[in-house]
């Protein structure tokens, strides 16, 4: 019996993901002609048409979409086989693909990467920055080994290691007209005063929950696409917001009049690691989590963490 190759399965999963031969080939770091040949060979091996081809569009057939789901499962199983083999080697060596959300990556990574490189010189880290849902999907599809995210977040079939708490602070222009930062009271905020990130960023949901924002009329209809945009809106005194403690001392606030004031002690998000349940590298990931916790600057970790 002729069986598909791992390369063919990877190419087909990329094609189903991107829906375009050129972009899928580029993502796989291969020429489009070689990519197309591999897809045709896969169709020949399986004796089924996986895609409908036209001059402008590529449409994955119904059976093709079903097979793409199984192909992802096969690739995850193969990844598990490699993980099992690596588990007998020295821990935290070789390649490790980590996904990090954008409200954590620019603040945490500069603090921890130098120590991780020093402590684990044979570890090759490949980092992907994206919103939580997408790095979670990539984790479950086997594209990532581990993700760093903010908790709580609904994760299925994963193991989670909390690392530390990241307190929320009131953030606004120093001379804001919207409130007195030293006597902040959420009940006294005017309608549409609170600026947040747009839907899809978990920081929005965490801020709403941790800072007890239950009155939706106080939330502005305008949402920021990134933390940088949010800070620019605050600097223009378009409203107030809530930023995590890890932005303190970062370049994000440099050159602005935006200041941070402490609020309720229980207002925080939790930063943690997550990996696929049953991973043979679980002990490595736990060790890495402890290394990250140790490398984290002590000054920004609450005493009760």
mmCIF file of C-alpha atoms in Angstrom:
data_model
loop_
_atom_site.group_PDB
_atom_site.id
_atom_site.type_symbol
_atom_site.label_atom_id
_atom_site.label_comp_id
_atom_site.label_asym_id
_atom_site.label_seq_id
_atom_site.Cartn_x
_atom_site.Cartn_y
_atom_site.Cartn_z
ATOM 1 C CA UNK A 1 0.000 0.000 0.000
ATOM 2 C CA UNK A 2 1.327 3.410 -0.964
ATOM 3 C CA UNK A 3 1.168 5.871 1.946
ATOM 4 C CA UNK A 4 1.343 9.681 1.965
ATOM 5 C CA UNK A 5 4.572 11.262 3.117
ATOM 6 C CA UNK A 6 4.825 13.673 6.021
ATOM 7 C CA UNK A 7 5.865 16.380 3.578
ATOM 8 C CA UNK A 8 2.753 15.849 1.475
ATOM 9 C CA UNK A 9 0.518 16.036 4.528
ATOM 10 C CA UNK A 10 2.190 19.226 5.733
ATOM 11 C CA UNK A 11 1.793 20.807 2.303
ATOM 12 C CA UNK A 12 -1.863 19.863 2.076
ATOM 13 C CA UNK A 13 -2.617 21.207 5.564
ATOM 14 C CA UNK A 14 -0.933 24.472 4.549
ATOM 15 C CA UNK A 15 -2.996 24.614 1.344
ATOM 16 C CA UNK A 16 -6.225 24.025 3.255
ATOM 17 C CA UNK A 17 -5.205 26.755 5.715
ATOM 18 C CA UNK A 18 -4.198 29.423 3.193
ATOM 19 C CA UNK A 19 -6.534 28.511 0.319
ATOM 20 C CA UNK A 20 -3.873 29.638 -2.150
ATOM 21 C CA UNK A 21 -1.028 27.674 -3.742
ATOM 22 C CA UNK A 22 1.425 30.576 -3.773
ATOM 23 C CA UNK A 23 0.935 31.612 -0.136
ATOM 24 C CA UNK A 24 0.907 28.004 1.069
ATOM 25 C CA UNK A 25 4.121 27.238 -0.834
ATOM 26 C CA UNK A 26 5.757 30.337 0.629
ATOM 27 C CA UNK A 27 4.722 29.297 4.142
ATOM 28 C CA UNK A 28 6.337 25.898 3.526
ATOM 29 C CA UNK A 29 9.517 27.501 2.137
ATOM 30 C CA UNK A 30 9.268 25.676 -1.186
ATOM 31 C CA UNK A 31 8.714 26.707 -4.798
ATOM 32 C CA UNK A 32 5.145 26.744 -6.049
ATOM 33 C CA UNK A 33 5.905 24.175 -8.742
ATOM 34 C CA UNK A 34 7.355 21.713 -6.215
ATOM 35 C CA UNK A 35 4.427 22.392 -3.897
ATOM 36 C CA UNK A 36 1.860 21.734 -6.652
ATOM 37 C CA UNK A 37 3.634 18.542 -7.638
ATOM 38 C CA UNK A 38 3.478 17.253 -4.065
ATOM 39 C CA UNK A 39 -0.277 17.970 -3.877
ATOM 40 C CA UNK A 40 -0.906 16.126 -7.147
ATOM 41 C CA UNK A 41 1.165 13.181 -5.900
ATOM 42 C CA UNK A 42 -0.900 13.125 -2.702
ATOM 43 C CA UNK A 43 -4.122 13.079 -4.726
ATOM 44 C CA UNK A 44 -2.734 10.221 -6.793
ATOM 45 C CA UNK A 45 -1.738 8.251 -3.695
ATOM 46 C CA UNK A 46 -5.135 8.736 -2.042
ATOM 47 C CA UNK A 47 -6.998 8.352 -5.351
ATOM 48 C CA UNK A 48 -9.220 11.322 -4.561
ATOM 49 C CA UNK A 49 -9.470 14.932 -5.688
ATOM 50 C CA UNK A 50 -8.508 17.194 -2.809
ATOM 51 C CA UNK A 51 -8.916 20.594 -4.464
ATOM 52 C CA UNK A 52 -10.790 22.175 -7.355
ATOM 53 C CA UNK A 53 -8.409 24.341 -9.349
ATOM 54 C CA UNK A 54 -9.290 27.396 -11.460
ATOM 55 C CA UNK A 55 -7.154 30.196 -12.825
ATOM 56 C CA UNK A 56 -7.828 32.426 -9.821
ATOM 57 C CA UNK A 57 -9.153 30.279 -6.986
ATOM 58 C CA UNK A 58 -8.438 27.067 -5.117
ATOM 59 C CA UNK A 59 -11.354 25.352 -3.416
ATOM 60 C CA UNK A 60 -10.779 22.398 -1.110
ATOM 61 C CA UNK A 61 -13.326 19.704 -1.831
ATOM 62 C CA UNK A 62 -15.652 18.303 0.815
ATOM 63 C CA UNK A 63 -13.619 15.110 1.145
ATOM 64 C CA UNK A 64 -10.483 17.247 1.097
ATOM 65 C CA UNK A 65 -11.618 19.164 4.184
ATOM 66 C CA UNK A 66 -12.359 15.922 5.996
ATOM 67 C CA UNK A 67 -8.935 14.579 5.079
ATOM 68 C CA UNK A 68 -7.295 17.832 6.224
ATOM 69 C CA UNK A 69 -8.680 17.221 9.715
ATOM 70 C CA UNK A 70 -7.209 13.721 9.731
ATOM 71 C CA UNK A 71 -3.932 14.985 8.268
ATOM 72 C CA UNK A 72 -3.575 17.397 11.198
ATOM 73 C CA UNK A 73 -4.169 14.529 13.606
ATOM 74 C CA UNK A 74 -1.543 12.424 11.849
ATOM 75 C CA UNK A 75 0.976 15.254 12.045
ATOM 76 C CA UNK A 76 0.249 15.737 15.753
ATOM 77 C CA UNK A 77 0.858 12.018 16.329
ATOM 78 C CA UNK A 78 4.160 12.245 14.469
ATOM 79 C CA UNK A 79 5.099 15.288 16.537
ATOM 80 C CA UNK A 80 4.320 13.220 19.633
ATOM 81 C CA UNK A 81 6.653 10.476 18.410
ATOM 82 C CA UNK A 82 9.467 13.013 18.022
ATOM 83 C CA UNK A 83 8.696 14.473 21.455
ATOM 84 C CA UNK A 84 8.905 11.008 22.994
ATOM 85 C CA UNK A 85 12.321 10.460 21.416
ATOM 86 C CA UNK A 86 13.538 13.847 22.634
ATOM 87 C CA UNK A 87 12.330 13.133 26.157
ATOM 88 C CA UNK A 88 15.226 10.678 26.530
ATOM 89 C CA UNK A 89 17.740 13.365 25.607
ATOM 90 C CA UNK A 90 19.030 16.207 27.750
ATOM 91 C CA UNK A 91 16.031 18.396 28.668
ATOM 92 C CA UNK A 92 15.518 21.792 27.049
ATOM 93 C CA UNK A 93 17.744 21.181 24.058
ATOM 94 C CA UNK A 94 16.920 21.373 20.366
ATOM 95 C CA UNK A 95 14.006 23.294 18.880
ATOM 96 C CA UNK A 96 11.089 24.695 20.862
ATOM 97 C CA UNK A 97 8.288 26.626 19.132
ATOM 98 C CA UNK A 98 6.505 29.029 21.446
ATOM 99 C CA UNK A 99 3.492 31.224 20.774
ATOM 100 C CA UNK A 100 3.093 34.440 22.768
ATOM 101 C CA UNK A 101 0.240 36.953 22.798
ATOM 102 C CA UNK A 102 1.044 40.577 21.810
ATOM 103 C CA UNK A 103 0.088 42.026 25.211
ATOM 104 C CA UNK A 104 2.808 39.905 26.818
ATOM 105 C CA UNK A 105 5.539 39.343 24.205
ATOM 106 C CA UNK A 106 7.167 42.819 24.030
ATOM 107 C CA UNK A 107 7.298 43.147 27.818
ATOM 108 C CA UNK A 108 8.135 39.666 29.097
ATOM 109 C CA UNK A 109 10.474 38.355 26.398
ATOM 110 C CA UNK A 110 13.201 41.016 26.795
ATOM 111 C CA UNK A 111 13.304 40.158 30.509
ATOM 112 C CA UNK A 112 13.516 36.380 30.224
ATOM 113 C CA UNK A 113 15.306 35.579 26.953
ATOM 114 C CA UNK A 114 18.852 36.552 28.052
ATOM 115 C CA UNK A 115 18.655 34.257 31.095
ATOM 116 C CA UNK A 116 17.066 31.420 29.103
ATOM 117 C CA UNK A 117 19.861 31.652 26.516
ATOM 118 C CA UNK A 118 22.455 31.566 29.292
ATOM 119 C CA UNK A 119 20.840 28.689 31.191
ATOM 120 C CA UNK A 120 19.946 26.582 28.139
ATOM 121 C CA UNK A 121 22.521 27.328 25.411
ATOM 122 C CA UNK A 122 21.465 24.304 23.321
ATOM 123 C CA UNK A 123 17.818 25.354 23.240
ATOM 124 C CA UNK A 124 16.667 26.969 19.977
ATOM 125 C CA UNK A 125 13.567 29.080 20.540
ATOM 126 C CA UNK A 126 11.269 29.949 17.632
ATOM 127 C CA UNK A 127 8.710 32.574 18.636
ATOM 128 C CA UNK A 128 5.305 33.369 17.130
ATOM 129 C CA UNK A 129 3.297 36.407 18.251
ATOM 130 C CA UNK A 130 -0.475 36.363 17.733
ATOM 131 C CA UNK A 131 -3.771 36.666 19.590
ATOM 132 C CA UNK A 132 -4.723 33.916 22.023
ATOM 133 C CA UNK A 133 -7.222 32.042 19.858
ATOM 134 C CA UNK A 134 -4.809 31.708 16.953
ATOM 135 C CA UNK A 135 -1.808 30.543 18.972
ATOM 136 C CA UNK A 136 -4.090 28.068 20.754
ATOM 137 C CA UNK A 137 -5.246 26.711 17.386
ATOM 138 C CA UNK A 138 -1.628 26.443 16.222
ATOM 139 C CA UNK A 139 -0.756 24.621 19.438
ATOM 140 C CA UNK A 140 -3.510 22.070 18.918
ATOM 141 C CA UNK A 141 -2.562 21.635 15.251
ATOM 142 C CA UNK A 142 1.046 20.861 16.224
ATOM 143 C CA UNK A 143 2.547 24.042 14.773
ATOM 144 C CA UNK A 144 3.569 25.199 18.263
ATOM 145 C CA UNK A 145 4.912 23.238 21.231
ATOM 146 C CA UNK A 146 3.978 25.688 23.945
ATOM 147 C CA UNK A 147 2.115 28.974 24.380
ATOM 148 C CA UNK A 148 2.481 31.864 26.823
ATOM 149 C CA UNK A 149 -0.855 33.529 27.467
ATOM 150 C CA UNK A 150 -2.950 35.422 29.983
ATOM 151 C CA UNK A 151 -5.376 33.512 32.155
ATOM 152 C CA UNK A 152 -8.175 32.763 32.610
ATOM 153 C CA UNK A 153 -8.888 31.534 29.085
ATOM 154 C CA UNK A 154 -10.992 28.589 27.952
ATOM 155 C CA UNK A 155 -8.500 25.908 26.861
ATOM 156 C CA UNK A 156 -9.447 22.333 26.010
ATOM 157 C CA UNK A 157 -7.111 19.314 26.009
ATOM 158 C CA UNK A 158 -4.225 21.271 27.479
ATOM 159 C CA UNK A 159 -2.176 21.403 30.651
ATOM 160 C CA UNK A 160 -1.615 24.839 32.180
ATOM 161 C CA UNK A 161 1.120 26.138 34.475
ATOM 162 C CA UNK A 162 0.368 29.537 36.060
ATOM 163 C CA UNK A 163 3.521 31.643 36.424
ATOM 164 C CA UNK A 164 2.744 34.978 38.057
ATOM 165 C CA UNK A 165 0.094 37.639 38.542
ATOM 166 C CA UNK A 166 0.139 40.797 36.450
ATOM 167 C CA UNK A 167 -1.784 43.558 38.237
ATOM 168 C CA UNK A 168 -3.935 46.079 36.414
ATOM 169 C CA UNK A 169 -3.324 49.797 36.828
ATOM 170 C CA UNK A 170 -5.496 52.780 36.006
ATOM 171 C CA UNK A 171 -3.938 54.402 32.921
ATOM 172 C CA UNK A 172 -4.654 57.933 31.750
ATOM 173 C CA UNK A 173 -3.045 61.197 30.802
ATOM 174 C CA UNK A 174 -1.442 62.857 33.820
ATOM 175 C CA UNK A 175 -3.653 65.953 33.479
ATOM 176 C CA UNK A 176 -6.735 64.088 32.243
ATOM 177 C CA UNK A 177 -10.067 65.864 32.307
ATOM 178 C CA UNK A 178 -12.010 62.642 32.847
ATOM 179 C CA UNK A 179 -11.285 61.970 36.533
ATOM 180 C CA UNK A 180 -8.981 62.555 39.473
ATOM 181 C CA UNK A 181 -6.583 59.575 39.362
ATOM 182 C CA UNK A 182 -5.760 59.839 43.060
ATOM 183 C CA UNK A 183 -9.419 59.421 44.059
ATOM 184 C CA UNK A 184 -10.568 57.070 41.322
ATOM 185 C CA UNK A 185 -14.092 55.708 41.584
ATOM 186 C CA UNK A 186 -15.470 53.647 38.728
ATOM 187 C CA UNK A 187 -19.017 54.714 39.573
ATOM 188 C CA UNK A 188 -18.181 58.357 38.839
ATOM 189 C CA UNK A 189 -16.952 57.766 35.288
ATOM 190 C CA UNK A 190 -18.852 59.461 32.482
ATOM 191 C CA UNK A 191 -20.395 57.313 29.688
ATOM 192 C CA UNK A 192 -17.975 56.094 26.985
ATOM 193 C CA UNK A 193 -14.946 57.027 29.080
ATOM 194 C CA UNK A 194 -13.179 53.640 29.172
ATOM 195 C CA UNK A 195 -10.983 52.788 26.181
ATOM 196 C CA UNK A 196 -10.179 49.119 25.523
ATOM 197 C CA UNK A 197 -8.613 46.880 22.909
ATOM 198 C CA UNK A 198 -10.905 45.525 20.209
ATOM 199 C CA UNK A 199 -12.568 42.112 20.395
ATOM 200 C CA UNK A 200 -10.138 39.231 19.927
ATOM 201 C CA UNK A 201 -7.606 40.542 22.452
ATOM 202 C CA UNK A 202 -8.035 38.734 25.754
ATOM 203 C CA UNK A 203 -6.683 41.786 27.578
ATOM 204 C CA UNK A 204 -10.039 43.427 26.856
ATOM 205 C CA UNK A 205 -11.959 40.643 28.615
ATOM 206 C CA UNK A 206 -9.473 40.455 31.477
ATOM 207 C CA UNK A 207 -9.671 44.207 32.067
ATOM 208 C CA UNK A 208 -13.471 44.104 32.025
ATOM 209 C CA UNK A 209 -13.532 41.260 34.542
ATOM 210 C CA UNK A 210 -10.636 42.177 36.826
ATOM 211 C CA UNK A 211 -11.553 45.860 37.047
ATOM 212 C CA UNK A 212 -15.260 45.124 37.582
ATOM 213 C CA UNK A 213 -16.503 47.023 34.522
ATOM 214 C CA UNK A 214 -20.108 45.909 34.430
ATOM 215 C CA UNK A 215 -21.697 49.116 33.127
ATOM 216 C CA UNK A 216 -21.228 48.852 29.349
ATOM 217 C CA UNK A 217 -22.332 52.460 28.902
ATOM 218 C CA UNK A 218 -19.005 53.550 30.391
ATOM 219 C CA UNK A 219 -17.081 51.731 27.623
ATOM 220 C CA UNK A 220 -16.194 53.735 24.532
ATOM 221 C CA UNK A 221 -17.549 52.594 21.175
ATOM 222 C CA UNK A 222 -14.046 53.131 19.787
ATOM 223 C CA UNK A 223 -11.608 50.268 20.376
ATOM 224 C CA UNK A 224 -7.867 50.129 19.774
ATOM 225 C CA UNK A 225 -6.245 47.510 17.542
ATOM 226 C CA UNK A 226 -3.046 47.384 19.632
ATOM 227 C CA UNK A 227 -1.582 48.568 22.920
ATOM 228 C CA UNK A 228 0.407 51.210 21.045
ATOM 229 C CA UNK A 229 -2.786 52.649 19.564
ATOM 230 C CA UNK A 230 -4.499 52.477 22.945
ATOM 231 C CA UNK A 231 -1.688 54.465 24.582
ATOM 232 C CA UNK A 232 -1.842 57.075 21.804
ATOM 233 C CA UNK A 233 -5.577 57.468 22.440
ATOM 234 C CA UNK A 234 -4.891 57.878 26.164
ATOM 235 C CA UNK A 235 -2.175 60.436 25.437
ATOM 236 C CA UNK A 236 -4.723 62.424 23.434
ATOM 237 C CA UNK A 237 -7.007 62.264 26.506
ATOM 238 C CA UNK A 238 -9.783 60.489 24.615
ATOM 239 C CA UNK A 239 -10.525 58.487 27.749
ATOM 240 C CA UNK A 240 -8.981 56.285 30.439
ATOM 241 C CA UNK A 241 -8.046 52.613 30.444
ATOM 242 C CA UNK A 242 -6.429 49.801 32.426
ATOM 243 C CA UNK A 243 -2.954 48.494 31.610
ATOM 244 C CA UNK A 244 -1.053 45.519 33.054
ATOM 245 C CA UNK A 245 1.857 46.014 35.421
ATOM 246 C CA UNK A 246 4.396 44.602 32.988
ATOM 247 C CA UNK A 247 4.212 47.741 30.798
ATOM 248 C CA UNK A 248 5.847 49.764 33.599
ATOM 249 C CA UNK A 249 9.349 50.771 32.539
ATOM 250 C CA UNK A 250 8.800 49.581 28.955
ATOM 251 C CA UNK A 251 9.204 51.811 25.870
ATOM 252 C CA UNK A 252 5.416 51.730 25.397
ATOM 253 C CA UNK A 253 4.832 54.800 27.569
ATOM 254 C CA UNK A 254 8.063 56.628 26.656
ATOM 255 C CA UNK A 255 7.489 60.081 25.210
ATOM 256 C CA UNK A 256 3.878 60.244 26.400
ATOM 257 C CA UNK A 257 2.127 61.935 29.332
ATOM 258 C CA UNK A 258 0.327 58.684 30.196
ATOM 259 C CA UNK A 259 0.760 57.641 33.818
ATOM 260 C CA UNK A 260 -0.309 54.572 35.793
ATOM 261 C CA UNK A 261 -2.021 54.573 39.186
ATOM 262 C CA UNK A 262 -2.643 51.496 41.375
ATOM 263 C CA UNK A 263 -6.199 50.310 41.847
ATOM 264 C CA UNK A 264 -7.737 47.379 43.725
ATOM 265 C CA UNK A 265 -5.194 44.764 44.769
ATOM 266 C CA UNK A 266 -7.348 41.915 43.392
ATOM 267 C CA UNK A 267 -7.425 43.419 39.884
ATOM 268 C CA UNK A 268 -4.993 41.268 37.895
ATOM 269 C CA UNK A 269 -4.559 38.751 35.115
ATOM 270 C CA UNK A 270 -2.413 35.644 35.468
ATOM 271 C CA UNK A 271 0.363 34.826 33.012
ATOM 272 C CA UNK A 272 0.936 31.146 32.321
ATOM 273 C CA UNK A 273 2.128 28.406 30.004
ATOM 274 C CA UNK A 274 -0.039 25.868 28.183
ATOM 275 C CA UNK A 275 0.804 22.742 26.184
ATOM 276 C CA UNK A 276 -1.063 19.794 24.678
ATOM 277 C CA UNK A 277 -2.308 17.292 27.233
ATOM 278 C CA UNK A 278 -0.257 14.114 27.197
ATOM 279 C CA UNK A 279 2.869 15.731 25.757
ATOM 280 C CA UNK A 280 6.007 13.683 26.389
ATOM 281 C CA UNK A 281 7.852 16.957 27.059
ATOM 282 C CA UNK A 282 5.687 17.982 30.020
ATOM 283 C CA UNK A 283 8.553 17.829 32.520
ATOM 284 C CA UNK A 284 10.621 20.042 30.226
ATOM 285 C CA UNK A 285 7.805 22.571 30.009
ATOM 286 C CA UNK A 286 7.433 22.626 33.790
ATOM 287 C CA UNK A 287 11.175 23.210 34.100
ATOM 288 C CA UNK A 288 10.975 26.009 31.553
ATOM 289 C CA UNK A 289 8.099 27.574 33.465
ATOM 290 C CA UNK A 290 10.188 27.646 36.637
ATOM 291 C CA UNK A 291 13.055 29.206 34.673
ATOM 292 C CA UNK A 292 10.737 31.912 33.329
ATOM 293 C CA UNK A 293 9.394 32.622 36.812
ATOM 294 C CA UNK A 294 12.955 32.925 38.130
ATOM 295 C CA UNK A 295 14.037 35.161 35.262
ATOM 296 C CA UNK A 296 11.083 37.504 35.702
ATOM 297 C CA UNK A 297 12.079 40.807 37.224
ATOM 298 C CA UNK A 298 11.223 40.586 40.918
ATOM 299 C CA UNK A 299 10.076 44.200 41.098
ATOM 300 C CA UNK A 300 7.027 43.542 38.881
ATOM 301 C CA UNK A 301 5.907 40.350 40.637
ATOM 302 C CA UNK A 302 3.392 40.895 43.466
ATOM 303 C CA UNK A 303 4.574 39.670 46.864
ATOM 304 C CA UNK A 304 1.564 37.337 47.216
ATOM 305 C CA UNK A 305 2.301 35.477 43.965
#
